[in-house]
Amino acid sequence: MDDLGARAQGILDDNPDTQIEAFRRVRGETERLAAPLSPEDQCAQPMPEASPTKWHRAHTTWFFETFFLPRFDRDYRPFRADFGYLFNSYYESFGKRQPRPARGLLTRPSAAEVSEYRVHVDIAVERTLRRLKPAEREEARLVLDLGLSHEQQHQELILTDILDLFSRSPLRPAYRDDLSAPPPRPAPPLVWVERDGGIREVGHRGSGFAYDNEAPRHQVLLRDHRIASRCVTNREWQDFVADGGYRRPELWLADGWAAVQARDWEAPAYWYAGEDGRTWTMTLGGAQPLDPEAPVAHVSFYEADAYARWAGARLPTEHEWEVAAEDFPVTGNTAGSGWLRPRAAAGEGELLQLFGDVWEWTMSSYAPYPGFTPLAGAAGEYNGKFMCNQMVLRGGSCATPDGHIRHTYRNFFYPHDRWQFTGVRLANDA
Amino acid sequence: MDDLGARAQGILDDNPDTQIEAFRRVRGETERLAAPLSPEDQCAQPMPEASPTKWHRAHTTWFFETFFLPRFDRDYRPFRADFGYLFNSYYESFGKRQPRPARGLLTRPSAAEVSEYRVHVDIAVERTLRRLKPAEREEARLVLDLGLSHEQQHQELILTDILDLFSRSPLRPAYRDDLSAPPPRPAPPLVWVERDGGIREVGHRGSGFAYDNEAPRHQVLLRDHRIASRCVTNREWQDFVADGGYRRPELWLADGWAAVQARDWEAPAYWYAGEDGRTWTMTLGGAQPLDPEAPVAHVSFYEADAYARWAGARLPTEHEWEVAAEDFPVTGNTAGSGWLRPRAAAGEGELLQLFGDVWEWTMSSYAPYPGFTPLAGAAGEYNGKFMCNQMVLRGGSCATPDGHIRHTYRNFFYPHDRWQFTGVRLANDA
Amino acid sequence: MDDLGARAQGILDDNPDTQIEAFRRVRGETERLAAPLSPEDQCAQPMPEASPTKWHRAHTTWFFETFFLPRFDRDYRPFRADFGYLFNSYYESFGKRQPRPARGLLTRPSAAEVSEYRVHVDIAVERTLRRLKPAEREEARLVLDLGLSHEQQHQELILTDILDLFSRSPLRPAYRDDLSAPPPRPAPPLVWVERDGGIREVGHRGSGFAYDNEAPRHQVLLRDHRIASRCVTNREWQDFVADGGYRRPELWLADGWAAVQARDWEAPAYWYAGEDGRTWTMTLGGAQPLDPEAPVAHVSFYEADAYARWAGARLPTEHEWEVAAEDFPVTGNTAGSGWLRPRAAAGEGELLQLFGDVWEWTMSSYAPYPGFTPLAGAAGEYNGKFMCNQMVLRGGSCATPDGHIRHTYRNFFYPHDRWQFTGVRLANDA
Amino acid sequence: MDDLGARAQGILDDNPDTQIEAFRRVRGETERLAAPLSPEDQCAQPMPEASPTKWHRAHTTWFFETFFLPRFDRDYRPFRADFGYLFNSYYESFGKRQPRPARGLLTRPSAAEVSEYRVHVDIAVERTLRRLKPAEREEARLVLDLGLSHEQQHQELILTDILDLFSRSPLRPAYRDDLSAPPPRPAPPLVWVERDGGIREVGHRGSGFAYDNEAPRHQVLLRDHRIASRCVTNREWQDFVADGGYRRPELWLADGWAAVQARDWEAPAYWYAGEDGRTWTMTLGGAQPLDPEAPVAHVSFYEADAYARWAGARLPTEHEWEVAAEDFPVTGNTAGSGWLRPRAAAGEGELLQLFGDVWEWTMSSYAPYPGFTPLAGAAGEYNGKFMCNQMVLRGGSCATPDGHIRHTYRNFFYPHDRWQFTGVRLANDA
């Protein structure tokens, strides 16, 4: 990780008090997210791709115990030796680990013991931050940055994974009963924004924290194109469904059509026909009537691509998206807004809803930027080894922690994945 | 169920106080078994064949709510309408239900809510028992008998299912930390007991409760044969392993050999090589060194059959077993002994260990007795519909509740199942 | 195989000329069955359970090359060394072999080379038979018997496997275009024949050839019962379908109902709705309208069992069947009749259609007779190792070679198998 | 397909005689490739991805019958109505079709009938070409171009699919016994060729035939980079194996490592340890000792990527490859050389082996070029719908027909595919 400093400047300065405050804020947020959940809720695993809340809580702690503490506190002893096996996610460098599909069998340690684990590690990290030698400060800050960003990613996963779990319960329980629906408002008309091509720059500028996959900043060649002013809405998606969208193979990529048939897709994930004749959907506030003005969510890349073809358009490339977004502030309906569901676009400006609401599928395969080099050591497994078979998404969602994302932030999922808050912004050639 | 009385006399008399006492004893035992388990432990499902403790607790309650209360209390209202979907096991008569492999996703209702459910139904059952009209007494007693026997079966499953769950945890936790190993003792030598053939009778005599699959009592024709005085021990099984038992196809049924290869069987379930060079096994008291004198447990029918072939013997038929056992009292190392693991045989008499310790695989396919008629109504799904592809086991195990089994009791599992306490008694032709 | 003589007397006497005549007849019949098939037809494998015709032709030849020639002709050299790997079916004693599901990939040797192989072995067998020393005659006759019986079994499989293959072709080709439908005739009414119980004897008497699984002859205890005079017809089965037979779980064994749902069964195998509104079925003469008077074929044990339950009856035990059949000659619509499809029952006598037309599912699991000992050596793998998870069928079918079956003959298939000519005769308690 | 003319100029001029000559040459070549194969060889399907030779022969014929004949000969009647179902590959526009994994079950029509089908269609095409009206000539030439290019692709697949089939036979037969190994020669040392970056053009120029996926020609921005002078050799790959290449997860993409473990990869496809201690491999001339100087073949993208990481390099992008290749003639060890296996590089010039020998994996996901529009009508399913989850390969192989490929030619396979002649050329950043 030594070369991380060459291209990233942490958001945290070197003041231990400030660092500890940020550390506490992020770590505390994880616990606040878990608070509405019972021990059972925190333990179950709905599918191999989604993990139990308890596991997220422990894994993010293991991350500090593994990447931070041994480096800066030689006397640190792991809370329990076997937690390395239980809570390693995918780091081959650290050896064998609990198989991913079997995370739900980890009834022990209990949710309460995981709380103890978190406190133990939190105290150790804070103590270590106060005792750092000057020569260690920069490296420590970088690892801390990485650990907190990592934890924020898992905060989003806590929400999406619990939504998936609850969607499989016949009771369709609410993650939080106190979540109210946002006041209804109509989505503004979709406007096509013209964008000039040419040589542009994308990628992280090297100031402030960023993942290794956002670097190096480099030139790209864009063509003239158009991009939609907002995301596709549920109402628009219902038109696609009504027009036979899920029954017309000519609209689909071959692998997408195979997925439609193998998985019996007829609509976005979580939609179902209510007894009242309306379409309902599963939300973090339990089952709710679908808001036709809100952006569609829980669609796969295959569906996004088919919708775009149906609409005579295409998805944007990740570079088009990034260049279009660079003049807009990173604000929107992210988790801090408290709604925890996508809502209708609003606001001023040419391009709305770039950040928050739903992750926007792009047509770009997730691949290394030219000159990409992963972090040294085990942290190098963080991003690079997933650069195949996945597609890039941009912009964050209603479940993304405030302050987590950036203009250059690259998320990635398999083209069939649907359990994230994933939606669609259209683009087209000029 | 109306004709049940024609061939069974309940163990419970018609005195409401006695009935309520029995009801409380059995229902209370379920809760005592669940008490050492955390909410998480009670919720996880290790494999489709094994169910979560919480589910067992709720399903046995649903059984009374479904089969008993509506029949004798017209005003009874189900605790929650959707519990029928959640906690129906396999009764097609009652419609769709939670898919068996997804029982572990039922984080709601919580373990605490299930406790409330149990109390609610317990109160209703007791109240109903006190208010029965004389004409209802006999039928009510029969249903009560069935419900309590059913609950006892699930008590055994709570133990075997939690053992399976904990065997899959890298922590190998103990169900109960306070379980001590029984004092060591050597198994007595295996003696072959000669048994005469001829026409004999098997099946339930019609006095006291029995399942429908134990009736009707009928004649069978036995040949002269020999039966082993005790079950096969772990030490003897280790000889089989050492002699290449799991690597020699000529010892195995074709389907058994396919299972060995597909599942990589090299020893009974739960055995593993300890760091001390000894063989260890998973028990309800956590990981323990294997007791070589105790009967082997957690072997499939295929393994039992292969062992018998290796030993130049065969398994007994279920009729040979029943006739041999009929002069022995139904006592042994069942759950009431408190060990909760098989232990070395001991005692006087020709045949040892007939009851308790391990369920004994027989060579008999599970099939209807001549003239078998299932119970009327939904209760008819209890036994008959499983009469294919499974093998009969006899005698109960160390996890079987005291008082649950009978000489005529027929248990049944698939020939590949290993998570029950299943072992082997040899037999041979005369 | 040395003790085979103790309980079987070959159908072939010790005269080499007679033996060679029988050998040529059976071996020639295999080639006549293969004659209508192109090299491609002979090579393809429709599913793991069914083998290519070419493989059957070679495997039956390998059987003589392996079990007969090395024993009686020390100078015999295998035709090609690698054929042992290619054409061993399941004999673990002879080592590894071509995986069963991959038999269709054996494009080499060609059908023509297999013909050469057959001629090579035929010449060697005939030469050997003429040169036998007197002391070898009895054993040789027994092995010859076994080899010819084995070949006849594969003759039936050639027909059923090619029917399955052609049923999967959109062209629905005919195995033979010259097969005409038998003249129509109505099935006689179903009559219930009363049969007394008591101690009876079943199993091979020890005169004439039989497989090891038919021995030893032994006593069984039967109850009074009734048995249907003929098999269930297609018309009767259509009533079952029309009455929702495939949609009512209460009629099915649990494993059967799971099969219905997993395999989307709605009718017997090969039935389909013709464009003329009638039900058609696939036959060895190509697609044909269903004959409502003919016995239903291509039903699984699960379906047979469900039908019986729907009809208020049960299936016979294999012992009931054998005792009922013992006074009837072994004649019927077997392959020699030339129809190669089941046809309506006819004839005199209480019990019709016992032999030929369709194999009749019994309610008996395939298990060893008391005192069963498999043949010595590799031939012991012929029958015994399959004695689990399968059900016994009796009586032969329209594809069974004349002279192949006996009163005591036990066929066996898995309860879900449907590609054989398998049908149903009902029985009931008295 | 009307707009095809806008960007492609057929290789065939408008002279019917010339066209017919080209047609006969390509069609005849398919038959020459099939000639060494028996009817059985032509019928079997080794895996879902590979098709039987007979199917290739019929499908390419169906292509003309479907895309060409109905458009230019209104009186044309299909040879057989049901062939459309049998020999449609994946065109949803033409309705349902034989499931891909079941192509090997099509024993009918026979290889001989397929020959008749080919003759029938050939005659019709030739007659039609002679009778075209002037206004039809251009469109007809374009469709003819497409049909012949399509047929050439299947010629390559005939070779690779039969190699895969024969590799699964224990006999390891040779496709052609008369194929001799090329004279041995050492591979030249690997030299890194420096390449300047900048804005370049890639894609088809619009003169001569090309597939729709090669258009439109467009600018790309390249960085300075280096590219290897030749492909990686078997000897170099053996070093990778010896260095634990298949056992070190840090070298692999996550999905690649999962493939290594799930598929037990330890070396390229078809390699095996000979009895002589050497490494052998399967070729179209049967099993042969591995030529260490020849380029490695039958490696997946995952393996290519892991090898590059091990070597401190990366794969080229498809654009880097195309720009590097543009000054070199399209010549090399393609099928016309007659070796039908990769051989050691040789020749003059900076970059060797660009065309022929092995398809070279690039690091580029298969995606539409900016402004890509698929062909109109069913032909639009030819390329575009596969633009997800696959990787681009460049340069053709030893099995590619002469004259088939171009500088701009884009092949594509899934990252786990290995049965093509796929190899590796390294690149690196400057």
Coordinates of N, CA, C and O in Angstrom, one line a residue, chain C residues 41-137:
Chain C
D41 N -28.0 -43.3 -35.9 CA -29.0 -43.8 -35.0 C -28.4 -44.6 -33.9 O -28.8 -44.6 -32.7
Q42 N -27.4 -45.4 -34.3 CA -26.8 -46.4 -33.4 C -25.8 -45.7 -32.4 O -25.4 -46.4 -31.5
C43 N -25.5 -44.5 -32.6 CA -24.4 -43.9 -31.9 C -24.9 -42.9 -30.8 O -24.3 -42.7 -29.8
A44 N -26.1 -42.3 -31.0 CA -26.5 -41.2 -30.1 C -27.1 -41.8 -28.8 O -27.7 -42.9 -28.7
Q45 N -26.9 -41.0 -27.7 CA -27.4 -41.4 -26.4 C -28.4 -40.3 -25.9 O -28.0 -39.2 -25.7
P46 N -29.6 -40.7 -25.7 CA -30.6 -39.6 -25.4 C -30.6 -39.1 -24.0 O -31.0 -38.0 -23.7
M47 N -30.1 -40.0 -23.1 CA -30.1 -39.6 -21.6 C -29.1 -40.6 -21.0 O -28.8 -41.7 -21.5
P48 N -28.6 -40.3 -19.8 CA -27.7 -41.2 -19.2 C -28.2 -42.6 -19.0 O -27.4 -43.6 -19.1
E49 N -29.5 -42.8 -18.7 CA -30.0 -44.1 -18.5 C -30.1 -45.0 -19.7 O -30.2 -46.2 -19.6
A50 N -30.1 -44.4 -20.9 CA -30.3 -45.1 -22.1 C -29.0 -45.1 -22.9 O -28.3 -44.1 -22.9
S51 N -28.7 -46.2 -23.5 CA -27.4 -46.4 -24.2 C -27.6 -46.5 -25.7 O -28.6 -46.9 -26.2
P52 N -26.5 -46.1 -26.4 CA -26.6 -46.2 -27.9 C -26.7 -47.7 -28.3 O -26.1 -48.6 -27.7
T53 N -27.4 -48.0 -29.4 CA -27.5 -49.3 -30.0 C -26.1 -49.9 -30.2 O -25.8 -51.1 -29.9
K54 N -25.2 -49.1 -30.8 CA -23.8 -49.6 -31.0 C -23.2 -50.1 -29.7 O -22.5 -51.1 -29.7
W55 N -23.4 -49.3 -28.7 CA -22.8 -49.7 -27.4 C -23.4 -51.0 -26.9 O -22.7 -51.9 -26.4
H56 N -24.7 -51.1 -27.0 CA -25.3 -52.4 -26.6 C -24.7 -53.6 -27.4 O -24.4 -54.6 -26.9
R57 N -24.5 -53.4 -28.7 CA -24.0 -54.4 -29.5 C -22.6 -54.8 -29.1 O -22.2 -56.0 -29.2
A58 N -21.8 -53.8 -28.8 CA -20.4 -54.1 -28.4 C -20.3 -54.6 -26.9 O -19.6 -55.5 -26.6
H59 N -21.1 -54.0 -26.1 CA -21.1 -54.4 -24.7 C -21.5 -55.9 -24.5 O -20.8 -56.7 -23.7
T60 N -22.5 -56.4 -25.2 CA -22.9 -57.8 -25.1 C -21.8 -58.7 -25.6 O -21.6 -59.8 -25.2
T61 N -21.0 -58.2 -26.6 CA -19.9 -58.9 -27.1 C -18.7 -59.0 -26.1 O -18.1 -60.0 -25.9
W62 N -18.5 -57.8 -25.5 CA -17.5 -57.7 -24.5 C -17.8 -58.7 -23.3 O -16.9 -59.3 -22.7
F63 N -19.1 -58.9 -23.1 CA -19.5 -59.8 -22.0 C -18.9 -61.2 -22.3 O -18.3 -61.8 -21.4
F64 N -19.1 -61.7 -23.5 CA -18.5 -63.0 -23.8 C -17.0 -63.0 -23.8 O -16.4 -63.9 -23.4
E65 N -16.5 -61.9 -24.3 CA -15.0 -61.8 -24.3 C -14.4 -61.7 -22.9 O -13.2 -62.1 -22.7
T66 N -15.2 -61.3 -22.0 CA -14.6 -61.1 -20.7 C -15.0 -62.3 -19.7 O -14.2 -62.7 -18.9
F67 N -16.2 -62.8 -19.8 CA -16.7 -63.8 -18.9 C -16.5 -65.2 -19.5 O -16.5 -66.2 -18.7
F68 N -16.5 -65.3 -20.8 CA -16.5 -66.7 -21.3 C -15.1 -67.0 -21.9 O -14.5 -68.0 -21.5
L69 N -14.7 -66.2 -22.8 CA -13.5 -66.7 -23.6 C -12.2 -66.9 -22.7 O -11.6 -67.9 -22.9
P70 N -11.9 -66.0 -21.8 CA -10.6 -66.2 -21.1 C -10.7 -67.5 -20.3 O -9.6 -68.0 -19.9
R71 N -11.9 -67.9 -19.9 CA -12.0 -69.0 -19.0 C -11.8 -70.3 -19.8 O -11.3 -71.3 -19.2
F72 N -12.2 -70.4 -21.0 CA -12.2 -71.6 -21.7 C -11.3 -71.7 -22.9 O -11.2 -72.7 -23.6
D73 N -10.6 -70.5 -23.2 CA -9.7 -70.5 -24.3 C -8.5 -69.7 -23.9 O -8.5 -68.4 -24.0
R74 N -7.5 -70.3 -23.3 CA -6.3 -69.6 -22.8 C -5.6 -68.8 -23.8 O -4.8 -67.9 -23.5
D75 N -5.7 -69.2 -25.0 CA -5.0 -68.5 -26.1 C -5.8 -67.3 -26.6 O -5.2 -66.6 -27.5
Y76 N -7.0 -67.1 -26.2 CA -7.8 -66.0 -26.7 C -7.1 -64.6 -26.5 O -6.7 -64.4 -25.3
R77 N -7.0 -63.8 -27.5 CA -6.6 -62.5 -27.3 C -7.7 -61.5 -27.6 O -8.4 -61.7 -28.6
P78 N -7.9 -60.5 -26.7 CA -9.0 -59.6 -27.0 C -8.9 -58.9 -28.3 O -7.7 -58.6 -28.8
F79 N -10.0 -58.6 -28.9 CA -10.0 -58.0 -30.2 C -9.3 -56.7 -30.2 O -8.4 -56.5 -31.1
R80 N -9.6 -55.9 -29.3 CA -8.7 -54.6 -29.1 C -8.7 -54.4 -27.6 O -9.7 -54.4 -26.9
A81 N -7.5 -54.1 -27.1 CA -7.2 -53.9 -25.7 C -8.1 -52.8 -25.1 O -8.6 -53.0 -24.0
D82 N -8.4 -51.8 -25.8 CA -9.1 -50.6 -25.2 C -10.6 -50.8 -25.2 O -11.3 -50.0 -24.6
F83 N -11.1 -51.9 -25.8 CA -12.5 -52.1 -25.7 C -13.0 -52.4 -24.3 O -14.2 -52.2 -24.0
G84 N -12.2 -53.0 -23.5 CA -12.6 -53.2 -22.1 C -13.0 -52.0 -21.4 O -13.9 -51.9 -20.7
Y85 N -12.2 -50.9 -21.7 CA -12.6 -49.6 -21.1 C -13.9 -49.1 -21.7 O -14.7 -48.5 -21.0
L86 N -14.0 -49.2 -23.0 CA -15.2 -48.6 -23.7 C -16.5 -49.3 -23.4 O -17.5 -48.7 -23.3
F87 N -16.4 -50.6 -23.2 CA -17.7 -51.4 -23.2 C -18.0 -52.1 -22.0 O -19.0 -52.9 -21.9
N88 N -17.3 -51.9 -20.9 CA -17.6 -52.4 -19.6 C -18.8 -51.5 -19.1 O -18.7 -50.3 -19.3
S89 N -19.8 -52.1 -18.6 CA -21.0 -51.3 -18.2 C -20.8 -50.7 -16.8 O -20.8 -49.5 -16.6
Y90 N -20.7 -51.7 -15.8 CA -20.7 -51.2 -14.4 C -19.9 -52.1 -13.6 O -20.0 -52.1 -12.3
Y91 N -19.1 -53.0 -14.1 CA -18.3 -54.0 -13.3 C -17.1 -53.3 -12.7 O -16.1 -53.1 -13.4
E92 N -17.2 -53.0 -11.5 CA -16.1 -52.4 -10.8 C -14.9 -53.4 -10.8 O -13.7 -52.9 -10.8
S93 N -15.1 -54.7 -10.8 CA -14.1 -55.7 -10.8 C -13.1 -55.5 -11.9 O -12.0 -55.9 -11.9
F94 N -13.6 -54.9 -13.0 CA -12.8 -54.8 -14.2 C -12.2 -53.4 -14.4 O -11.7 -53.0 -15.5
G95 N -12.3 -52.6 -13.3 CA -11.6 -51.3 -13.4 C -12.4 -50.2 -14.0 O -13.7 -50.3 -14.2
K96 N -11.7 -49.1 -14.3 CA -12.4 -47.9 -14.8 C -13.0 -48.2 -16.1 O -12.6 -49.1 -16.9
R97 N -14.0 -47.3 -16.5 CA -14.7 -47.5 -17.8 C -15.2 -46.2 -18.2 O -15.2 -45.2 -17.5
Q98 N -15.6 -46.1 -19.5 CA -16.2 -44.9 -20.1 C -17.4 -44.5 -19.2 O -18.3 -45.3 -18.9
P99 N -17.4 -43.2 -18.8 CA -18.6 -42.8 -17.9 C -19.9 -43.0 -18.7 O -20.0 -42.7 -19.9
R100 N -20.9 -43.5 -18.0 CA -22.1 -43.9 -18.6 C -22.8 -42.7 -19.4 O -23.2 -43.0 -20.5
P101 N -22.8 -41.5 -18.8 CA -23.5 -40.4 -19.6 C -22.7 -40.1 -20.9 O -23.2 -39.3 -21.7
A102 N -21.5 -40.6 -21.1 CA -20.7 -40.2 -22.2 C -20.6 -41.3 -23.3 O -19.7 -41.3 -24.1
R103 N -21.4 -42.3 -23.2 CA -21.4 -43.4 -24.2 C -21.7 -42.9 -25.6 O -21.2 -43.4 -26.6
G104 N -22.5 -41.8 -25.7 CA -22.8 -41.3 -27.0 C -21.6 -40.6 -27.7 O -21.7 -40.2 -28.8
L105 N -20.6 -40.3 -27.0 CA -19.4 -39.7 -27.6 C -18.5 -40.7 -28.3 O -17.5 -40.3 -28.9
L106 N -18.8 -42.0 -28.1 CA -17.9 -43.0 -28.7 C -18.3 -43.2 -30.2 O -18.8 -44.2 -30.6
T107 N -17.9 -42.2 -31.0 CA -18.1 -42.3 -32.5 C -17.2 -43.4 -33.0 O -17.5 -44.0 -34.1
R108 N -16.1 -43.6 -32.4 CA -15.2 -44.7 -32.8 C -15.3 -45.7 -31.7 O -15.2 -45.3 -30.5
P109 N -15.2 -47.0 -31.9 CA -15.3 -47.6 -33.2 C -16.6 -47.4 -33.9 O -17.6 -47.2 -33.2
S110 N -16.6 -47.5 -35.2 CA -17.8 -47.3 -36.0 C -18.7 -48.5 -35.8 O -18.3 -49.6 -35.3
A111 N -19.9 -48.3 -36.3 CA -20.9 -49.4 -36.3 C -20.3 -50.6 -37.1 O -20.5 -51.8 -36.7
A112 N -19.6 -50.3 -38.1 CA -19.1 -51.4 -38.9 C -18.0 -52.2 -38.2 O -17.9 -53.4 -38.2
E113 N -17.1 -51.4 -37.4 CA -16.1 -52.1 -36.7 C -16.7 -52.9 -35.6 O -16.1 -54.0 -35.2
V114 N -17.8 -52.5 -35.0 CA -18.5 -53.3 -34.0 C -19.0 -54.6 -34.6 O -18.9 -55.6 -34.0
S115 N -19.4 -54.5 -35.8 CA -19.8 -55.7 -36.5 C -18.6 -56.7 -36.6 O -18.8 -57.9 -36.4
E116 N -17.5 -56.1 -37.0 CA -16.3 -57.0 -37.0 C -16.0 -57.6 -35.7 O -15.6 -58.8 -35.6
Y117 N -16.1 -56.8 -34.7 CA -15.9 -57.2 -33.3 C -16.8 -58.4 -33.0 O -16.4 -59.4 -32.4
R118 N -18.1 -58.2 -33.3 CA -19.0 -59.3 -33.0 C -18.6 -60.6 -33.8 O -18.7 -61.7 -33.2
V119 N -18.3 -60.5 -35.0 CA -17.9 -61.7 -35.8 C -16.7 -62.3 -35.2 O -16.7 -63.6 -35.0
H120 N -15.7 -61.5 -34.8 CA -14.5 -62.1 -34.2 C -14.8 -62.9 -33.0 O -14.3 -64.0 -32.8
V121 N -15.6 -62.3 -32.1 CA -15.9 -63.0 -30.8 C -16.9 -64.2 -31.1 O -16.7 -65.3 -30.5
D122 N -17.8 -64.0 -32.0 CA -18.7 -65.2 -32.3 C -17.9 -66.4 -32.8 O -18.1 -67.5 -32.4
I123 N -16.9 -66.1 -33.7 CA -16.1 -67.3 -34.2 C -15.4 -67.9 -33.0 O -15.3 -69.1 -32.9
A124 N -14.8 -67.1 -32.2 CA -14.0 -67.6 -31.1 C -14.9 -68.4 -30.1 O -14.5 -69.5 -29.6
V125 N -16.1 -67.9 -29.8 CA -17.0 -68.6 -28.9 C -17.4 -70.0 -29.5 O -17.4 -71.0 -28.9
E126 N -17.7 -69.9 -30.8 CA -18.2 -71.2 -31.4 C -17.0 -72.2 -31.4 O -17.2 -73.4 -31.1
R127 N -15.8 -71.7 -31.8 CA -14.7 -72.6 -31.8 C -14.4 -73.2 -30.4 O -14.2 -74.4 -30.2
T128 N -14.6 -72.3 -29.4 CA -14.3 -72.8 -28.1 C -15.4 -73.8 -27.6 O -15.0 -74.8 -27.0
L129 N -16.6 -73.6 -28.0 CA -17.6 -74.5 -27.6 C -17.3 -75.9 -28.2 O -17.6 -76.9 -27.5
R130 N -16.8 -75.9 -29.4 CA -16.5 -77.2 -30.0 C -15.3 -77.9 -29.3 O -15.2 -79.1 -29.4
R131 N -14.5 -77.2 -28.7 CA -13.2 -77.8 -28.2 C -13.3 -78.0 -26.7 O -12.2 -78.3 -26.1
L132 N -14.4 -77.8 -26.1 CA -14.4 -77.9 -24.6 C -14.1 -79.3 -24.2 O -14.5 -80.3 -24.8
K133 N -13.4 -79.4 -23.1 CA -13.1 -80.7 -22.4 C -14.4 -81.1 -21.7 O -15.1 -80.2 -21.2
P134 N -14.6 -82.3 -21.5 CA -15.8 -82.7 -20.8 C -16.0 -82.1 -19.4 O -17.1 -81.7 -19.0
A135 N -14.9 -81.9 -18.7 CA -15.0 -81.3 -17.4 C -15.4 -79.9 -17.4 O -15.8 -79.3 -16.4
E136 N -15.2 -79.2 -18.6 CA -15.6 -77.8 -18.7 C -17.0 -77.6 -19.1 O -17.5 -76.5 -19.0
R137 N -17.7 -78.6 -19.6 CA -18.9 -78.4 -20.3 C -20.0 -77.8 -19.4 O -20.7 -76.9 -19.9

